[in-house]
């Protein structure tokens, strides 16, 4: 058996080290973000986020799944106060889940790595629709916040412009 033909040439290893990258401070209120991989076309966003103590994010509904690995600190969902996530915790959130992220005031904050597909549909305290947070929205917010801070949002962005292959043109 021989190796398959190369269908994509890679000139550069696509890698980021958050110890060497600029963090985008308050990319969202109370949340500092390292963007890692943003793919608006396929609805995937991968980030490392640092949550400040006392932060409560809006209640949100997930249209896709989330893989959340807590690196350090502590946080929990308001709906599950006894299930505190601490450094070393891995949480899987199925699509369709609804919850409210909270980082307790005395926790020292939390640091986590997330792989998210789909969107978060955010609601205010009264249950009214606020906004849709997806990979495209996150990308725009992070670019604007980084620019305002005089830094560049550096992340991996898959990229091919969608087009018809030669075979489908009848060639």
XYZ file of N, CA and C in Angstrom:
513
model
N 0.842 -1.171 0.000
C 0.000 0.000 0.000
C 0.891 1.238 0.000
N 0.571 2.186 -0.834
C 1.364 3.410 -0.910
C 0.603 4.562 -0.244
N 1.342 5.614 0.040
C 0.742 6.799 0.643
C -0.241 7.430 -0.329
N -1.294 8.041 0.192
C -2.250 8.714 -0.711
C -1.610 9.939 -1.338
N -2.161 10.337 -2.487
C -1.693 11.565 -3.129
C -1.978 12.749 -2.224
N -1.078 13.697 -2.230
C -1.297 14.899 -1.444
C -2.354 15.746 -2.145
N -3.429 16.054 -1.423
C -4.481 16.872 -2.029
C -4.431 18.313 -1.529
N -3.624 18.537 -0.515
C -3.502 19.884 0.032
C -2.075 20.068 0.512
N -1.425 21.090 0.012
C -0.052 21.363 0.421
C -0.071 22.303 1.617
N 0.685 21.969 2.637
C 0.749 22.809 3.830
C 2.167 23.338 3.977
N 2.311 24.667 3.825
C 3.616 25.305 3.948
C 3.980 25.611 5.386
N 2.992 25.646 6.273
C 3.196 26.132 7.619
C 2.402 25.287 8.601
N 3.020 24.913 9.697
C 2.308 24.223 10.755
C 1.394 25.238 11.444
N 0.115 24.977 11.479
C -0.859 25.910 12.043
C -0.944 25.681 13.546
N -0.223 26.505 14.293
C -0.142 26.337 15.736
C -0.061 27.688 16.421
N -0.622 27.776 17.602
C -0.565 28.980 18.423
C -0.194 28.563 19.840
N 0.565 29.398 20.515
C 0.908 29.161 21.916
C 0.385 30.358 22.698
N -0.618 30.151 23.540
C -1.219 31.273 24.260
C -0.240 31.936 25.224
N 0.867 31.267 25.548
C 1.894 31.908 26.374
C 2.668 32.966 25.590
N 2.529 32.941 24.268
C 3.249 33.888 23.419
C 2.320 34.852 22.684
N 1.023 34.645 22.781
C 0.040 35.477 22.077
C -0.491 36.570 22.996
N -1.018 37.621 22.401
C -1.666 38.684 23.167
C -3.086 38.267 23.506
N -3.441 38.432 24.773
C -4.815 38.155 25.177
C -5.653 39.403 24.885
N -6.869 39.213 24.444
C -7.764 40.330 24.173
C -8.553 40.576 25.456
N -8.202 41.653 26.133
C -8.816 41.986 27.427
C -10.264 42.441 27.230
N -11.120 41.971 28.123
C -12.541 42.336 28.097
C -13.136 42.251 26.694
N -12.805 41.174 25.998
C -13.393 40.937 24.681
C -14.913 40.910 24.817
N -15.369 40.327 25.895
C -16.746 40.435 26.370
C -16.597 40.949 27.797
N -17.547 41.686 28.318
C -17.378 42.222 29.673
C -17.041 41.123 30.690
N -15.878 41.279 31.344
C -15.450 40.311 32.349
C -14.774 39.072 31.804
N -14.526 39.045 30.482
C -13.932 37.861 29.855
C -12.785 38.287 28.944
N -11.591 37.773 29.231
C -10.426 37.973 28.371
C -10.296 36.736 27.490
N -9.951 36.931 26.213
C -9.998 35.817 25.256
C -8.729 35.711 24.423
N -8.274 34.477 24.277
C -7.302 34.109 23.252
C -8.101 33.398 22.166
N -8.287 33.995 20.991
C -8.932 33.243 19.916
C -7.934 32.226 19.375
N -8.391 31.025 19.100
C -7.495 29.988 18.590
C -7.885 29.567 17.182
N -9.168 29.311 16.961
C -9.660 28.839 15.669
C -11.068 29.388 15.497
N -11.293 30.159 14.446
C -12.611 30.727 14.184
C -13.028 30.390 12.760
N -14.115 29.669 12.631
C -14.602 29.222 11.328
C -16.089 29.558 11.190
N -16.387 30.808 10.784
C -17.791 31.213 10.666
C -18.594 30.371 9.680
N -17.964 29.921 8.612
C -18.702 29.171 7.592
C -19.229 27.846 8.137
N -18.434 27.176 8.974
C -18.852 25.893 9.539
C -19.360 26.013 10.971
N -19.362 27.221 11.521
C -19.925 27.440 12.846
C -19.114 26.850 13.979
N -17.790 26.872 13.845
C -16.930 26.333 14.897
C -16.041 27.438 15.429
N -15.953 27.529 16.765
C -15.066 28.496 17.397
C -14.360 27.828 18.551
N -13.046 28.012 18.570
C -12.199 27.440 19.608
C -11.482 28.603 20.276
N -11.656 28.707 21.592
C -11.058 29.822 22.318
C -10.510 29.348 23.661
N -9.595 30.126 24.189
C -9.199 30.010 25.587
C -9.704 31.302 26.226
N -10.439 31.182 27.314
C -11.021 32.360 27.955
C -10.670 32.399 29.430
N -10.420 33.612 29.905
C -10.172 33.843 31.326
C -11.342 34.689 31.841
N -12.048 34.123 32.821
C -13.237 34.750 33.378
C -12.885 35.417 34.699
N -13.305 36.660 34.848
C -13.005 37.404 36.069
C -13.945 36.974 37.194
N -13.474 37.037 38.442
C -14.337 36.683 39.577
C -15.593 37.552 39.600
N -16.733 36.924 39.896
C -17.991 37.642 40.004
C -18.767 37.772 38.708
N -18.185 37.345 37.589
C -18.856 37.479 36.295
C -20.003 36.467 36.159
N -21.128 36.942 35.678
C -22.241 36.072 35.309
C -22.592 36.419 33.875
N -22.503 35.447 33.007
C -22.838 35.663 31.599
C -24.337 35.500 31.393
N -24.876 36.002 30.292
C -26.318 35.841 30.050
C -26.717 34.366 29.934
N -27.936 34.081 30.345
C -28.489 32.736 30.131
C -28.483 32.488 28.630
N -28.084 31.286 28.231
C -27.995 31.021 26.798
C -28.409 29.594 26.439
N -28.883 29.467 25.224
C -29.308 28.202 24.622
C -28.275 27.835 23.572
N -27.789 26.591 23.619
C -26.791 26.125 22.643
C -27.468 25.420 21.470
N -27.152 25.871 20.248
C -27.658 25.170 19.062
C -26.756 23.996 18.698
N -25.520 24.008 19.192
C -24.571 22.929 18.945
C -23.930 22.508 20.253
N -22.900 21.699 20.150
C -22.253 21.169 21.347
C -21.090 22.047 21.784
N -20.708 21.878 23.058
C -19.553 22.561 23.626
C -18.720 21.543 24.385
N -17.417 21.605 24.162
C -16.449 20.863 24.969
C -15.710 21.928 25.762
N -15.745 21.846 27.095
C -15.169 22.879 27.951
C -14.223 22.206 28.943
N -12.946 22.531 28.833
C -11.940 22.002 29.758
C -11.467 23.154 30.637
N -11.664 23.035 31.940
C -11.249 24.072 32.876
C -9.776 23.858 33.226
N -8.962 24.858 32.927
C -7.530 24.791 33.205
C -7.226 25.126 34.656
N -7.905 26.158 35.186
C -7.690 26.559 36.574
C -8.877 27.387 37.047
N -8.937 27.607 38.356
C -10.008 28.402 38.933
C -11.255 27.577 39.173
N -12.379 28.277 39.311
C -13.648 27.601 39.589
C -14.804 28.398 39.008
N -15.810 27.667 38.530
C -17.024 28.266 38.000
C -18.135 27.231 38.063
N -19.353 27.667 37.860
C -20.485 26.747 37.801
C -21.627 27.405 37.028
N -22.621 26.615 36.711
C -23.842 27.159 36.130
C -24.784 27.505 37.265
N -25.457 28.631 37.149
C -26.418 29.062 38.168
C -27.437 27.950 38.410
N -27.799 27.249 37.347
C -28.792 26.180 37.441
C -28.258 24.928 38.143
N -26.931 24.823 38.290
C -26.297 23.658 38.912
C -25.242 24.133 39.913
N -25.634 24.836 40.969
C -24.661 25.458 41.876
C -23.763 24.472 42.616
N -24.199 23.235 42.755
C -23.405 22.250 43.490
C -22.419 21.496 42.600
N -22.452 21.751 41.294
C -21.553 21.066 40.369
C -20.500 22.052 39.878
N -19.593 22.389 40.769
C -18.545 23.370 40.487
C -17.471 22.733 39.612
N -17.100 23.445 38.576
C -16.037 23.012 37.669
C -14.734 23.653 38.139
N -13.718 22.850 38.369
C -12.420 23.346 38.819
C -11.337 22.864 37.865
N -10.103 23.342 38.070
C -8.999 22.948 37.209
C -8.950 21.446 37.018
N -8.885 21.011 35.767
C -8.866 19.591 35.437
C -10.226 19.040 35.063
N -11.297 19.840 35.211
C -12.653 19.376 34.880
C -12.915 19.505 33.382
N -13.527 18.465 32.825
C -13.984 18.489 31.433
C -15.505 18.425 31.461
N -16.154 19.311 30.725
C -17.612 19.354 30.664
C -18.054 19.256 29.209
N -18.980 18.366 28.956
C -19.607 18.262 27.638
C -21.001 18.858 27.748
N -21.330 19.781 26.858
C -22.651 20.406 26.826
C -23.330 20.007 25.520
N -24.410 19.259 25.602
C -25.101 18.870 24.367
C -25.862 20.039 23.755
N -26.056 19.986 22.442
C -26.901 20.972 21.790
C -28.280 20.938 22.432
N -28.885 22.111 22.573
C -30.203 22.195 23.195
C -30.145 22.508 24.679
N -28.939 22.528 25.256
C -28.841 22.833 26.688
C -28.985 24.334 26.922
N -29.514 24.662 28.108
C -29.716 26.056 28.498
C -29.128 26.234 29.887
N -28.309 27.278 30.054
C -27.710 27.531 31.360
C -27.113 28.930 31.439
N -26.647 29.270 32.654
C -26.106 30.594 32.944
C -24.756 30.430 33.620
N -23.682 30.821 32.951
C -22.322 30.700 33.470
C -22.106 31.701 34.602
N -21.478 31.229 35.695
C -21.155 32.119 36.813
C -19.802 31.747 37.408
N -18.975 32.752 37.606
C -17.678 32.588 38.259
C -17.780 33.303 39.608
N -17.789 32.556 40.729
C -17.989 33.174 42.045
C -16.969 34.263 42.364
N -17.406 35.240 43.124
C -16.577 36.386 43.484
C -15.260 35.975 44.133
N -15.250 35.056 45.072
C -14.034 34.681 45.785
C -13.202 33.614 45.106
N -13.539 33.261 43.880
C -12.883 32.132 43.212
C -11.519 32.457 42.629
N -11.198 33.735 42.466
C -9.965 34.093 41.782
C -10.098 34.025 40.274
N -11.305 33.764 39.794
C -11.534 33.666 38.357
C -11.430 32.244 37.864
N -11.507 32.079 36.570
C -11.395 30.762 35.944
C -10.757 30.917 34.577
N -10.083 29.872 34.157
C -9.383 29.830 32.880
C -9.815 28.542 32.196
N -10.305 28.643 30.960
C -10.789 27.444 30.292
C -10.571 27.446 28.796
N -10.590 26.250 28.241
C -10.428 25.991 26.813
C -11.742 25.427 26.298
N -12.286 26.021 25.226
C -13.576 25.604 24.703
C -13.560 25.347 23.205
N -14.226 24.287 22.811
C -14.513 23.996 21.407
C -16.028 24.075 21.290
N -16.511 25.006 20.471
C -17.943 25.289 20.402
C -18.400 25.166 18.949
N -19.518 24.489 18.750
C -20.134 24.444 17.426
C -21.502 25.099 17.525
N -21.921 25.703 16.442
C -23.220 26.358 16.444
C -23.164 27.711 17.122
N -24.276 28.078 17.741
C -24.405 29.409 18.324
C -24.957 29.339 19.742
N -24.687 30.404 20.486
C -25.347 30.633 21.760
C -26.434 31.661 21.495
N -27.662 31.337 21.853
C -28.763 32.289 21.769
C -28.884 32.873 23.180
N -28.578 34.159 23.332
C -28.501 34.783 24.651
C -29.796 35.496 25.027
N -30.124 35.416 26.338
C -31.339 36.010 26.883
C -31.003 36.860 28.097
N -31.781 37.908 28.329
C -31.573 38.741 29.511
C -32.212 38.074 30.732
N -32.137 38.751 31.888
C -32.657 38.184 33.140
C -34.152 37.911 33.104
N -34.880 38.623 32.239
C -36.327 38.427 32.129
C -36.701 37.405 31.057
N -35.695 36.783 30.441
C -35.964 35.779 29.422
C -36.179 36.345 28.035
N -35.872 37.621 27.835
C -36.019 38.237 26.517
C -34.773 38.009 25.669
N -34.985 37.784 24.394
C -33.888 37.585 23.453
C -32.940 38.784 23.465
N -31.622 38.508 23.536
C -30.609 39.571 23.471
C -29.875 39.553 22.135
N -29.232 38.403 21.829
C -28.448 38.310 20.598
C -28.079 36.866 20.313
N -27.474 36.679 19.157
C -26.953 35.371 18.752
C -25.441 35.492 18.691
N -24.767 34.639 19.428
C -23.307 34.634 19.465
C -22.827 33.372 18.745
N -22.271 33.564 17.554
C -21.730 32.434 16.805
C -20.298 32.760 16.392
N -19.682 31.904 15.616
C -18.275 32.094 15.244
C -18.054 33.408 14.500
N -18.970 33.794 13.634
C -18.835 35.052 12.900
C -18.962 36.259 13.807
N -19.909 36.215 14.738
C -20.094 37.310 15.687
C -18.874 37.430 16.588
N -18.404 36.296 17.099
C -17.213 36.289 17.970
C -16.016 36.859 17.212
N -15.842 36.451 15.965
C -14.725 36.949 15.170
C -14.782 38.469 15.053
N -15.934 39.024 14.736
C -16.074 40.475 14.605
C -15.795 41.186 15.925
N -16.322 40.669 17.022
C -16.119 41.272 18.341
C -14.647 41.230 18.735
N -13.991 40.093 18.518
C -12.583 39.963 18.900
C -11.681 40.868 18.062
N -11.951 40.961 16.774
C -11.150 41.838 15.908
C -11.305 43.288 16.349
N -12.538 43.712 16.618
C -12.783 45.099 17.040
C -12.131 45.389 18.395
N -12.245 44.464 19.348
C -11.653 44.671 20.673
C -10.134 44.713 20.583
N -9.549 43.816 19.794
C -8.092 43.793 19.633
C -7.611 45.097 18.997
N -8.301 45.544 17.967
C -7.923 46.789 17.292
C -7.977 47.965 18.262
N -9.015 48.024 19.093
C -9.153 49.102 20.076
C -8.020 49.072 21.105
N -7.430 47.877 21.321
C -6.338 47.726 22.283
C -4.970 47.847 21.620
N -4.962 48.072 20.309
C -3.706 48.216 19.589
C -2.958 46.920 19.374
N -3.685 45.803 19.394
C -3.072 44.494 19.142
C -3.777 43.831 17.970
N -3.224 42.746 17.511
C -3.832 41.994 16.417
C -4.424 40.710 16.959
N -5.664 40.427 16.583
C -6.284 39.147 16.929
C -5.694 38.100 15.993
N -4.853 37.246 16.545
C -4.203 36.212 15.747
C -4.843 34.873 16.060
N -5.328 34.189 15.030
C -6.004 32.905 15.207
C -5.940 32.138 13.896
N -6.258 30.879 13.969
C -6.302 30.041 12.776
C -7.690 30.199 12.158
N -7.683 30.502 10.866
C -8.936 30.680 10.138
C -8.866 29.800 8.899
N -9.688 28.748 8.862
C -9.659 27.908 7.674
C -10.086 28.732 6.486
N -9.553 28.398 5.350
C -9.958 29.296 4.315
C -9.905 28.772 2.926
N -10.979 28.557 2.404
C -11.076 28.361 0.981
C -12.380 29.007 0.596
N -12.359 29.717 -0.473
C -13.597 30.314 -0.949
C -14.415 29.194 -1.578
N -15.649 29.076 -1.174
C -16.501 28.019 -1.719
C -16.652 28.219 -3.217
N -16.464 27.138 -3.953
C -16.598 27.204 -5.398
C -16.874 25.819 -5.943
N -17.242 25.753 -7.208
C -17.508 24.473 -7.855
C -16.183 23.848 -8.254
N -16.074 22.528 -8.074
C -14.866 21.834 -8.519
C -14.889 21.734 -10.043
N -13.737 21.461 -10.661
C -13.685 21.355 -12.122
C -14.574 20.240 -12.635
N -14.657 19.119 -11.876
C -15.475 17.985 -12.336
C -16.937 18.361 -12.433
N -17.425 19.189 -11.513
C -18.846 19.521 -11.539
C -19.186 20.473 -12.684
N -18.179 21.087 -13.309
C -18.410 21.981 -14.449
C -18.465 21.185 -15.746
N -18.265 19.885 -15.625
C -18.304 19.046 -16.816
C -16.948 18.938 -17.518
N -15.898 19.414 -16.864
C -14.573 19.372 -17.478
C -13.913 18.046 -17.230
